[in-house]
mmCIF file of C-alpha atoms in Angstrom:
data_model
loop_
_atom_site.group_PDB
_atom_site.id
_atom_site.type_symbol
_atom_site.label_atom_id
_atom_site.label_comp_id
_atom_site.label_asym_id
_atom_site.label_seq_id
_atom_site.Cartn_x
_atom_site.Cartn_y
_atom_site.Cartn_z
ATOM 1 C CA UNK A 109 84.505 90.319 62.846
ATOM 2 C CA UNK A 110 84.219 91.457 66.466
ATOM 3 C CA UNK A 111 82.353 88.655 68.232
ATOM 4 C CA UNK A 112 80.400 88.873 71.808
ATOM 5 C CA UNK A 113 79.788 85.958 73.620
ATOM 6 C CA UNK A 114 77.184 86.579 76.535
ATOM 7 C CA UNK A 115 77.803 83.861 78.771
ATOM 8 C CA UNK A 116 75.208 81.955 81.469
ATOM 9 C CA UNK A 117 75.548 83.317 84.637
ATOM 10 C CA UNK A 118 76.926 80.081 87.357
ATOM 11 C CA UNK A 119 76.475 82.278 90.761
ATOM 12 C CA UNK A 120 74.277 81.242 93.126
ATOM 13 C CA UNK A 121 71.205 83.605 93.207
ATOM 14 C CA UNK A 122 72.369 85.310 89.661
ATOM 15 C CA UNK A 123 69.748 85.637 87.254
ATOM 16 C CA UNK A 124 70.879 89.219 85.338
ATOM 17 C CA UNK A 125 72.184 89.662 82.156
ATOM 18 C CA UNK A 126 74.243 92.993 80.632
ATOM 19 C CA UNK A 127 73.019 92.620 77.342
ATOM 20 C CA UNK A 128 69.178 92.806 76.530
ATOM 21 C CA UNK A 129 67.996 91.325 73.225
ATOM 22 C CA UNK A 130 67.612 95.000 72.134
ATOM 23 C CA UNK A 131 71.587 95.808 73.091
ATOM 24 C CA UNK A 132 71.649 92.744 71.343
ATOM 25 C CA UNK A 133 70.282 93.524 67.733
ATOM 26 C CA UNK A 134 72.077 97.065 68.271
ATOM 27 C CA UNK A 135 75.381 95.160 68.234
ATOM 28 C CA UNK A 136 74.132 93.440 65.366
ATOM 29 C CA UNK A 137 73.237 96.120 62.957
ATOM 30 C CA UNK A 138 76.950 97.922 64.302
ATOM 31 C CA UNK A 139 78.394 94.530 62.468
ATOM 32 C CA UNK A 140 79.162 92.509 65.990
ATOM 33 C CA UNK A 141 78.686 89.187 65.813
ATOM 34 C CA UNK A 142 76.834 88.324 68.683
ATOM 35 C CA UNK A 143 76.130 84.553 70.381
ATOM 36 C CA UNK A 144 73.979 84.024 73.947
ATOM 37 C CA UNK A 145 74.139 81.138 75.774
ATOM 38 C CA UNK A 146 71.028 79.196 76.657
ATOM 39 C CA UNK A 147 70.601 80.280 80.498
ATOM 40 C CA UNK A 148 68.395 78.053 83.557
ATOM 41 C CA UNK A 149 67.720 81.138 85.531
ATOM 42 C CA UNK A 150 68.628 84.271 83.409
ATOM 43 C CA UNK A 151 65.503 87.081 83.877
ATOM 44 C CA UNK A 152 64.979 87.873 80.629
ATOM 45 C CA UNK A 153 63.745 85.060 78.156
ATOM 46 C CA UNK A 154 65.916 83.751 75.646
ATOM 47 C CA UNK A 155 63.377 84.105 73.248
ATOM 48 C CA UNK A 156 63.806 87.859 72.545
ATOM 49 C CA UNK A 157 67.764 86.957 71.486
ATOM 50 C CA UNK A 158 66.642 84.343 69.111
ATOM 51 C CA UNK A 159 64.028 87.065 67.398
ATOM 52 C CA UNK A 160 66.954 89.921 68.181
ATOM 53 C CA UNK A 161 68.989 87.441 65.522
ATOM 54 C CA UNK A 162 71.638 86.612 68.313
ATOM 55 C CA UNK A 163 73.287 83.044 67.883
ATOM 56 C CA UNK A 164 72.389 80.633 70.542
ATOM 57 C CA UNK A 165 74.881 78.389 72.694
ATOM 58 C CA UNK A 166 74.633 76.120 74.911
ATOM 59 C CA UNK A 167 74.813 76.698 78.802
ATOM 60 C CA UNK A 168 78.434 77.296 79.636
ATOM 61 C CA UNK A 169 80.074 76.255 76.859
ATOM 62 C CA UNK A 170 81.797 79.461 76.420
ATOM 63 C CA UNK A 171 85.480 77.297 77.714
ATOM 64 C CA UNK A 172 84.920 75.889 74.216
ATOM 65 C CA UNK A 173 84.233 79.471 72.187
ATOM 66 C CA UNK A 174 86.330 80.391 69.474
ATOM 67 C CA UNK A 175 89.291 81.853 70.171
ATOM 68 C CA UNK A 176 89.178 85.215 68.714
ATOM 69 C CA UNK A 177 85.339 85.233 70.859
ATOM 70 C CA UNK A 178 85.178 88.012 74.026
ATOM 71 C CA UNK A 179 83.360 86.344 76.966
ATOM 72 C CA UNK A 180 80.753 88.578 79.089
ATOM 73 C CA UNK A 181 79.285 87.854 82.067
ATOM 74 C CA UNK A 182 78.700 89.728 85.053
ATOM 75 C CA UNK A 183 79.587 87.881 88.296
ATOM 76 C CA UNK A 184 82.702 85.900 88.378
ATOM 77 C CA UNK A 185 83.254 82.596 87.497
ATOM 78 C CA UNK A 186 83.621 79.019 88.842
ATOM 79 C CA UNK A 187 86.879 78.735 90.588
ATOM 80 C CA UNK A 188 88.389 75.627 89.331
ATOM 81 C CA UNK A 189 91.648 77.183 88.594
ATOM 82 C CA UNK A 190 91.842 76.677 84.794
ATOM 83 C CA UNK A 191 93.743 79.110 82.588
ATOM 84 C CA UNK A 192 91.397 81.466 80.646
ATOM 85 C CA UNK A 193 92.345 82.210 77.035
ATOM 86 C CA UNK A 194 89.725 84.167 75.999
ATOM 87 C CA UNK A 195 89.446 87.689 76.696
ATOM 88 C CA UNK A 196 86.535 88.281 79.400
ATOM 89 C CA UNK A 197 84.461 91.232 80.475
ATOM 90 C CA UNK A 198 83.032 90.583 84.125
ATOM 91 C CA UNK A 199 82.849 91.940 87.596
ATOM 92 C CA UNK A 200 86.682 90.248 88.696
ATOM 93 C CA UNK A 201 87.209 92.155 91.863
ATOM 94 C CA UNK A 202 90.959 91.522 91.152
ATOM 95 C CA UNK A 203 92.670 94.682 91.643
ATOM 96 C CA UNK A 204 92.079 95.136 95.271
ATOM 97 C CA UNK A 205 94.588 92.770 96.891
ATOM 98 C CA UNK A 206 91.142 90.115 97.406
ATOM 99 C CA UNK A 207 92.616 86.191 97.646
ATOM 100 C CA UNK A 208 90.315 85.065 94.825
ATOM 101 C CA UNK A 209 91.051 88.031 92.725
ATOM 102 C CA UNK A 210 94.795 86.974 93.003
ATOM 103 C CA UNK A 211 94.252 83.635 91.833
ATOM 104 C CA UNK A 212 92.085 84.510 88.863
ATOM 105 C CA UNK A 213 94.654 86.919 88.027
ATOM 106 C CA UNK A 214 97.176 83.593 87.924
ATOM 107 C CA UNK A 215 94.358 82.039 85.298
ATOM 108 C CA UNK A 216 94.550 84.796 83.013
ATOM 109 C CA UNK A 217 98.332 84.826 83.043
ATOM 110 C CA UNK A 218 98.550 81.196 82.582
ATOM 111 C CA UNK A 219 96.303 81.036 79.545
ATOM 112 C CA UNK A 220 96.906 84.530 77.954
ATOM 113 C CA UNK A 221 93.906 85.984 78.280
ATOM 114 C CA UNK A 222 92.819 89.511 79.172
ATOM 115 C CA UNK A 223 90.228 90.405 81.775
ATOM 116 C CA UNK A 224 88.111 93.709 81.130
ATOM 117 C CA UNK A 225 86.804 94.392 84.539
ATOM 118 C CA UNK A 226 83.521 96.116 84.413
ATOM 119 C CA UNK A 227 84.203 98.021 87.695
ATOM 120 C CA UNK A 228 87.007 99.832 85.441
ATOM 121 C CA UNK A 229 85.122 100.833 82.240
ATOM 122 C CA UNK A 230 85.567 104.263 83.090
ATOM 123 C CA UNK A 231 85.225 107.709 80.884
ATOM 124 C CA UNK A 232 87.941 110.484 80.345
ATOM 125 C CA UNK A 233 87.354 111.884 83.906
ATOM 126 C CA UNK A 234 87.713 108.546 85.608
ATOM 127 C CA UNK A 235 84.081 108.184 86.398
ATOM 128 C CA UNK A 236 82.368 104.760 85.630
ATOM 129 C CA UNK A 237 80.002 104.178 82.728
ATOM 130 C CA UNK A 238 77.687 102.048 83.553
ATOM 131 C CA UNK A 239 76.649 100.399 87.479
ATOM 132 C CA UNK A 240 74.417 98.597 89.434
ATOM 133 C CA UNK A 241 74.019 100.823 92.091
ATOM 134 C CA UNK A 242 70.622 102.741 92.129
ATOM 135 C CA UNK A 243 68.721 98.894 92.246
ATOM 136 C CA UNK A 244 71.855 98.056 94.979
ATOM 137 C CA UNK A 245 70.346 101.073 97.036
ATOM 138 C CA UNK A 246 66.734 100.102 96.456
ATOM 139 C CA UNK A 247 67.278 96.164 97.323
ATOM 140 C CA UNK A 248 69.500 96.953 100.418
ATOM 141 C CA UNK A 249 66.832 99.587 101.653
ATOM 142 C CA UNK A 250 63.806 97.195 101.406
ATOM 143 C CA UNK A 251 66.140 94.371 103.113
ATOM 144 C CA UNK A 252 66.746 96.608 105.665
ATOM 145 C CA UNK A 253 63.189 97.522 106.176
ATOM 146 C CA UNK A 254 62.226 94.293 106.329
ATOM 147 C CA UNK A 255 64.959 93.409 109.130
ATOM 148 C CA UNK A 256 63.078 96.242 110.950
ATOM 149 C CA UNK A 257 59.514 94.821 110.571
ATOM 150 C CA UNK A 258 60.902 91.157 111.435
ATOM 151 C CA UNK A 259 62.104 92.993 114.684
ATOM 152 C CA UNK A 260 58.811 94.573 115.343
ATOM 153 C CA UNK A 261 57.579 90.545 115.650
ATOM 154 C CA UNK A 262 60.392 89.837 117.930
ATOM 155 C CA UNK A 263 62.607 88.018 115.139
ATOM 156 C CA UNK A 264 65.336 88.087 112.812
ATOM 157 C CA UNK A 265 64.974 88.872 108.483
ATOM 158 C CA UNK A 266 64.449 85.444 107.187
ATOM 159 C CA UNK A 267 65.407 84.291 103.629
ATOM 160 C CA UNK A 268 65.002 86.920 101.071
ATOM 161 C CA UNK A 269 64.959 86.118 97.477
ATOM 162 C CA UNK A 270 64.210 87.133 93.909
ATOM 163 C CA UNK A 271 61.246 89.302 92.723
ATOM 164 C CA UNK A 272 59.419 89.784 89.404
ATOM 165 C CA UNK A 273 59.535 93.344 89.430
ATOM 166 C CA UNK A 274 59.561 96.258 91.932
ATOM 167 C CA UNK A 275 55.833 96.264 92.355
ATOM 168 C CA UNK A 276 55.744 92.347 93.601
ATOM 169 C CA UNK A 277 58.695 93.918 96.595
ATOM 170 C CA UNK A 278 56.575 97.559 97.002
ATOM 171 C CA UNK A 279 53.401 94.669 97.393
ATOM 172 C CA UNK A 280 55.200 92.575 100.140
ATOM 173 C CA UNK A 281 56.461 95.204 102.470
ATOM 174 C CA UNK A 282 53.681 97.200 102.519
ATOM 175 C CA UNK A 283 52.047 93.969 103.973
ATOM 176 C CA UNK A 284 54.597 93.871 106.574
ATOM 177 C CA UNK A 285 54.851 97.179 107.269
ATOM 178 C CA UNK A 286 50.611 96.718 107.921
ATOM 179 C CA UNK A 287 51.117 93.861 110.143
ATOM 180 C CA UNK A 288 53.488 95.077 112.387
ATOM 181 C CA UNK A 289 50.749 97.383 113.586
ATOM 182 C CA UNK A 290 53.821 99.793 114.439
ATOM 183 C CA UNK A 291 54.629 103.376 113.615
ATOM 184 C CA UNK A 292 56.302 103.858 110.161
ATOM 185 C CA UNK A 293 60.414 104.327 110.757
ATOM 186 C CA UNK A 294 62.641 106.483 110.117
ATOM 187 C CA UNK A 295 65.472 106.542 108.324
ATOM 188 C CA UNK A 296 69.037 108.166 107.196
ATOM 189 C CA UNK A 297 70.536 107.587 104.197
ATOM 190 C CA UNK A 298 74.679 108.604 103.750
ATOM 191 C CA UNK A 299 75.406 108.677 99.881
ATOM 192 C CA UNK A 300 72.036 109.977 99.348
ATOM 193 C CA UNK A 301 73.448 112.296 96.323
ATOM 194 C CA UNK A 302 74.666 109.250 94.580
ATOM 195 C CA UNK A 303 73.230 106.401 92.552
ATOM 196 C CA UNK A 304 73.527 104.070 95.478
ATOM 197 C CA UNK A 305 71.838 106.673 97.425
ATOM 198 C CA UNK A 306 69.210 107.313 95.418
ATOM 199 C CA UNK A 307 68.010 104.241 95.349
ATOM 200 C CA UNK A 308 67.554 103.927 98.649
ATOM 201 C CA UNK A 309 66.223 106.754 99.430
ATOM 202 C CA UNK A 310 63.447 106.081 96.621
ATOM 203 C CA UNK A 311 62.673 102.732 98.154
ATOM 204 C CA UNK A 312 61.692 104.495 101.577
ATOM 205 C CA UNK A 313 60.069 107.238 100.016
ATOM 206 C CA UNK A 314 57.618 104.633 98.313
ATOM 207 C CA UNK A 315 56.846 103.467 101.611
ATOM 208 C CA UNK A 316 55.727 106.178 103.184
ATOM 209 C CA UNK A 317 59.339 106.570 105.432
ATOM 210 C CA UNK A 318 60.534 110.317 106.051
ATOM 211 C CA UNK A 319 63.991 109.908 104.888
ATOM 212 C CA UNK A 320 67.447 112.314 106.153
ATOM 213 C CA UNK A 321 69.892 112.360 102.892
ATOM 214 C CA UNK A 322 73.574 113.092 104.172
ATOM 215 C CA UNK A 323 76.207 113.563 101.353
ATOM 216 C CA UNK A 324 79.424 115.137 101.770
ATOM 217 C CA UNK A 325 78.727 118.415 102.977
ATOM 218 C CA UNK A 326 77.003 116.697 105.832
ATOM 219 C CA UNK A 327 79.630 114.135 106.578
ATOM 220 C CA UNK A 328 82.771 116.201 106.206
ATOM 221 C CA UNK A 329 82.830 117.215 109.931
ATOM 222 C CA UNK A 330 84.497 113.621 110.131
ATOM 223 C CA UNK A 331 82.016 112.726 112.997
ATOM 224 C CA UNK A 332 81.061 111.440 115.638
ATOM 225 C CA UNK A 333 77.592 111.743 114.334
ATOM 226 C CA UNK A 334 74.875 111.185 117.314
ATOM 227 C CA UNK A 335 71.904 111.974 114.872
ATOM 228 C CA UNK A 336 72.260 108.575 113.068
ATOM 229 C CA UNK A 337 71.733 107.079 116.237
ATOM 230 C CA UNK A 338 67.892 108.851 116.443
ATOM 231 C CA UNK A 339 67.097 107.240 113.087
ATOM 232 C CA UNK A 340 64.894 103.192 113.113
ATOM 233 C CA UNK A 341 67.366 102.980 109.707
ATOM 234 C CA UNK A 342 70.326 104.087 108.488
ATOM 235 C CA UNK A 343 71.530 103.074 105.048
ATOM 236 C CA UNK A 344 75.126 103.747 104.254
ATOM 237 C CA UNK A 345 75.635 104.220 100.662
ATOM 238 C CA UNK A 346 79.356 104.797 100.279
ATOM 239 C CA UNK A 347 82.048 102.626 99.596
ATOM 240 C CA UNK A 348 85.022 102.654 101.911
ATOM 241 C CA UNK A 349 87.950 104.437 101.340
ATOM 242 C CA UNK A 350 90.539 106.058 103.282
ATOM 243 C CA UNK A 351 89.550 108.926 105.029
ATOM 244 C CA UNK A 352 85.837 107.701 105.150
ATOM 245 C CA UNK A 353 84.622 108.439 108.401
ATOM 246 C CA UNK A 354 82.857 106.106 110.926
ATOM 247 C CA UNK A 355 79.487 106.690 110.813
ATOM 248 C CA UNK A 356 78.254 103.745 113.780
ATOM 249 C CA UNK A 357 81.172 103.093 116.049
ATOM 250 C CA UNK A 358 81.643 99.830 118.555
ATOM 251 C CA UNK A 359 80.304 102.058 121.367
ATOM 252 C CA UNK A 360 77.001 102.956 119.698
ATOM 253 C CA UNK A 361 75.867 98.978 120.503
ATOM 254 C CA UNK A 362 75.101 100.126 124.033
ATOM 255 C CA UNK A 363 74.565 103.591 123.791
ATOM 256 C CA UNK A 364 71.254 105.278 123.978
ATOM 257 C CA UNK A 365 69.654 104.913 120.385
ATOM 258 C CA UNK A 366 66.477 104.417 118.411
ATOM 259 C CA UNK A 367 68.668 102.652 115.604
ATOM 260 C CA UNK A 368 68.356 98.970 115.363
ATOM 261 C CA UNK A 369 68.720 98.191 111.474
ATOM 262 C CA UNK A 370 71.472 98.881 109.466
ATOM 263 C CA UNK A 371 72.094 98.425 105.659
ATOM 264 C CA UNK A 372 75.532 98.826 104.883
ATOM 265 C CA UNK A 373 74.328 98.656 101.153
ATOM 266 C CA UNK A 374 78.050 99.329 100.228
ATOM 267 C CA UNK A 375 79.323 96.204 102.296
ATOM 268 C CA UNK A 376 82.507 96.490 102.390
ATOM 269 C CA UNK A 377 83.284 94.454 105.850
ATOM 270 C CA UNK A 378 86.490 93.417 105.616
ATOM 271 C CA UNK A 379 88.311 97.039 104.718
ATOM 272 C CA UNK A 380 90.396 98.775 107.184
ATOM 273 C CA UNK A 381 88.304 101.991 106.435
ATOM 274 C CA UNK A 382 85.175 100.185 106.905
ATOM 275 C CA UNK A 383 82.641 102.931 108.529
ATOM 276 C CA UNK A 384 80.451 100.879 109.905
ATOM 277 C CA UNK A 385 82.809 98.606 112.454
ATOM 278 C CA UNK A 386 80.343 96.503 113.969
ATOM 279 C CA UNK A 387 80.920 93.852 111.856
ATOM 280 C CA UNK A 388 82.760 91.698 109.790
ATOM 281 C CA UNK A 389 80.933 89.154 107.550
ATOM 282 C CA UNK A 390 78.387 90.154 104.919
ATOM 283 C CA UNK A 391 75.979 88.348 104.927
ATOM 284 C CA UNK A 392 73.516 86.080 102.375
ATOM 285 C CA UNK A 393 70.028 85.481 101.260
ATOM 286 C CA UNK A 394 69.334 82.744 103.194
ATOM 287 C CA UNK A 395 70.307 84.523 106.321
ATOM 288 C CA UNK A 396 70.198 88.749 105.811
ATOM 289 C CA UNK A 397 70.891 90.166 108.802
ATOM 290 C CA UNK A 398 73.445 89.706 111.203
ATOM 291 C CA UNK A 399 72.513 90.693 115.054
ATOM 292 C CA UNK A 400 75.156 92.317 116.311
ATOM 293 C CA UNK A 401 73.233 93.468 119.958
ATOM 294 C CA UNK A 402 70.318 91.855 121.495
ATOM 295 C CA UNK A 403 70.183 95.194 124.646
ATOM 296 C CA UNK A 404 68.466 96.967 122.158
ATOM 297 C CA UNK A 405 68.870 94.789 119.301
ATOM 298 C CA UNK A 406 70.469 95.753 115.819
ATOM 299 C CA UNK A 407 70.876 93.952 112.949
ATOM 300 C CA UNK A 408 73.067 94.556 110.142
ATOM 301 C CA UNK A 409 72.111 93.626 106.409
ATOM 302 C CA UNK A 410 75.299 93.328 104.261
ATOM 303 C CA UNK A 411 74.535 91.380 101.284
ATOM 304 C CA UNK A 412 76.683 91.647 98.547
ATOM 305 C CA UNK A 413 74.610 90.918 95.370
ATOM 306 C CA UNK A 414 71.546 92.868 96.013
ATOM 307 C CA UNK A 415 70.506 94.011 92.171
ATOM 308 C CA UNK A 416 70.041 90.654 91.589
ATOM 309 C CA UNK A 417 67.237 90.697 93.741
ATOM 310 C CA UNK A 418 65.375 92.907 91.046
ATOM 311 C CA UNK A 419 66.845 91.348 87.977
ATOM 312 C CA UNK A 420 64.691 92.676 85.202
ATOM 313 C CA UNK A 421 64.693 96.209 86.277
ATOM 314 C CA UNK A 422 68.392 95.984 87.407
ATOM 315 C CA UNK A 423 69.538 94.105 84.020
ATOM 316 C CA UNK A 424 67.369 96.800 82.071
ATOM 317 C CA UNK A 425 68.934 99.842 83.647
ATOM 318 C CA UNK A 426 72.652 98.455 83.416
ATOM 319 C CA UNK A 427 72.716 97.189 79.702
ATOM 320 C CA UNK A 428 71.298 100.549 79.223
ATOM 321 C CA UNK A 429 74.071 102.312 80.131
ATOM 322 C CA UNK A 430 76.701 99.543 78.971
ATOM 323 C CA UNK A 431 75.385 99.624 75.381
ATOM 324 C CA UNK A 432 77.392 102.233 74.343
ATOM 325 C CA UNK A 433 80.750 100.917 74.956
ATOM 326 C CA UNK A 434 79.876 97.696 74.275
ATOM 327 C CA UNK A 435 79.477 99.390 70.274
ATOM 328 C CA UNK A 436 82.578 99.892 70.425
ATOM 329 C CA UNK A 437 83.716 96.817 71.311
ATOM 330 C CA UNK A 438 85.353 97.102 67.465
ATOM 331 C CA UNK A 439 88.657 98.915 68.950
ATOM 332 C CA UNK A 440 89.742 97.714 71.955
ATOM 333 C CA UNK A 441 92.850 99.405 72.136
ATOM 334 C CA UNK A 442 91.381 102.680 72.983
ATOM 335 C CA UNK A 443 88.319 104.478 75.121
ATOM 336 C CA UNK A 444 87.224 102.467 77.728
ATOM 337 C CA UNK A 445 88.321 99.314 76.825
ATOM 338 C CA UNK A 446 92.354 100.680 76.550
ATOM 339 C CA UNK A 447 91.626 102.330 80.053
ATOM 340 C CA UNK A 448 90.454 98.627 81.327
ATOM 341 C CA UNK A 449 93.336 96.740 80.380
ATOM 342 C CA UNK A 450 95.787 98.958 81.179
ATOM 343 C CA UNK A 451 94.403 98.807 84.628
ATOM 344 C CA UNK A 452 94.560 94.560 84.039
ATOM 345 C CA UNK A 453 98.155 95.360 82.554
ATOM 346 C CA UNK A 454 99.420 96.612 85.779
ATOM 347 C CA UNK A 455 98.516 93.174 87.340
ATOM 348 C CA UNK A 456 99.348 90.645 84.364
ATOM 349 C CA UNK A 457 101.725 92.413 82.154
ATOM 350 C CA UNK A 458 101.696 91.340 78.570
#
């Protein structure tokens, strides 16, 4: 019998899950054994698994998991350089050339396990089945905004962290937006035709802001693009890739502009085709924004693991669109799962 093991998350600042306890009983009644691990900070109660008839584990003892188990988690998991066994379905950001990604690519080869990397569950056309991004686009644009608003009382964002829901956020920044006293920004969104995009743009829209969506067609001139400079906010919402064009440049720091906050929502800092060069760390909950001019000021948010700042909603939307492949976890030698390890194949051959 197919068996799922859904794993504690042991990132800092990780709370979501990719199975909900109603994935979970539909895994169940599809003849997939299914076990959760007891979890300190996971959004969603364990509770609902225990009624959803789910076996229950304890907190990270999925090293000790039968053999024959799969292991799923999201985010990746503690470097201690041990060789993994089991097969695993996670977020490894392996295939990219990263450092870590190299060395947990050395893990799998020296215990013989397989790595199904949830970036590369992808259909017939090559397009991903399930993703984070739409709650990536509304985190990074209400980070953003309040970067802007902390500017507005002559400071820098302070600590962000984790919210209930999407009404406890909306809540908070329309406070801030209130006490600024200021006008409401504007704002530009690149990607806006995308789930990323969307997002963002929604976030804004909720608050009032008059948003600018740029996709392709508006982008394919290759730039320079002066008009993001006339925005409060721009929020870029594609990933980097060649041929990407620069969207801020190094000269825009001192050039005429009503920009000063940036969320690079995509944060992708340390590519070669990054399009927003003005930077080069991302940057963390404890400290979101990065001030990268004081003459006028501008601040760039980068934070990498913005869904998890809406965990609920953002675990509720991806196991949604996971579920399906995850039923047919039963053959993994075709579909999505034979797409995602031949993609770990051409790294780790068998």
């Amino acid at each position: 019998m197919t068996h799922l093991w859904v794993r504690a998350e042991q990132r800092p600042n990780e709370d979501r899950v990719g199975l909900t306890p109603e994935g979970a009983k539909a895994l169940l009644s599809g003849g997939i054994k299914v076990t959760v691990e007891e979890s300190s900070v996971r959004a969603i109660p364990l509770q609902g698994y225990i009624d959803a008839g789910c076996e229950i584990a304890a907190e990270n003892s999925w090293p000790s998991a039968p053999a024959d188990a799969i292991i799923f988690g999201l985010k990746e998991l503690p470097e201690d350089g041990t060789p993994l066994p089991h097969r695993h379905i996670m977020f490894g950001h392996a295939f990219k050339g990263q450092h870590s990604g190299k060395a947990l690519l050395d893990r799998f080869a020296a215990g013989g396990g397989t790595l199904y990397d949830l970036e590369y569950l992808v259909d017939e056309a090559g397009r991903r089945v399930a993703a984070f991004g739409y709650w990536a686009g509304y985190a990074g644009a209400a980070v953003t905004l309040k970067s802007w608003c902390a500017q507005q009382r002559g400071e820098i964002c302070g600590p962000v962290g984790v919210y209930p829901g999407k009404d406890a956020l909306l809540a908070e920044l329309s406070a801030e937006l209130k006490a600024v006293q200021a006008d409401v920004p504007s704002a530009i969104v690149i990607g806006a035709l995308g789930r990323v995009g969307t997002g963002a743009a929604d976030l804004c829209e909720a608050m009032g802001i008059t948003v600018t969506k740029w996709d392709m067609a508006e982008t394919a001139s290759g730039g320079p693009f002066p008009q993001i400079l006339q925005h409060d906010l721009f929020l870029n919402c594609i990933f980097a890739r060649p041929g990407t064009p620069v969207f801020v440049p190094a000269e825009a720091l001192s050039a005429a502009r009503r920009l000063t906050a940036i969320g690079d929502v995509a944060c992708d800092p340390d590519s070669d085709y990054n399009p927003v060069p003005i930077y080069n760390q991302a940057t963390s909950w404890e400290a979101p924004a990065l001030r990268v001019a004081s003459d006028p000021v501008m601040d760039v948010m980068a934070i990498d693991n913005l869904p998890s700042m809406l965990p609920v909603e953002s675990s509720q939307d991806y196991a949604g669109q996971l579920l399906p492949s995850l039923l047919t976890l039963t053959d993994l030698k075709t579909g999505v799962w034979g797409r995602a390890e031949a993609k770990f194949r051409e790294f780790v051959p068998a």
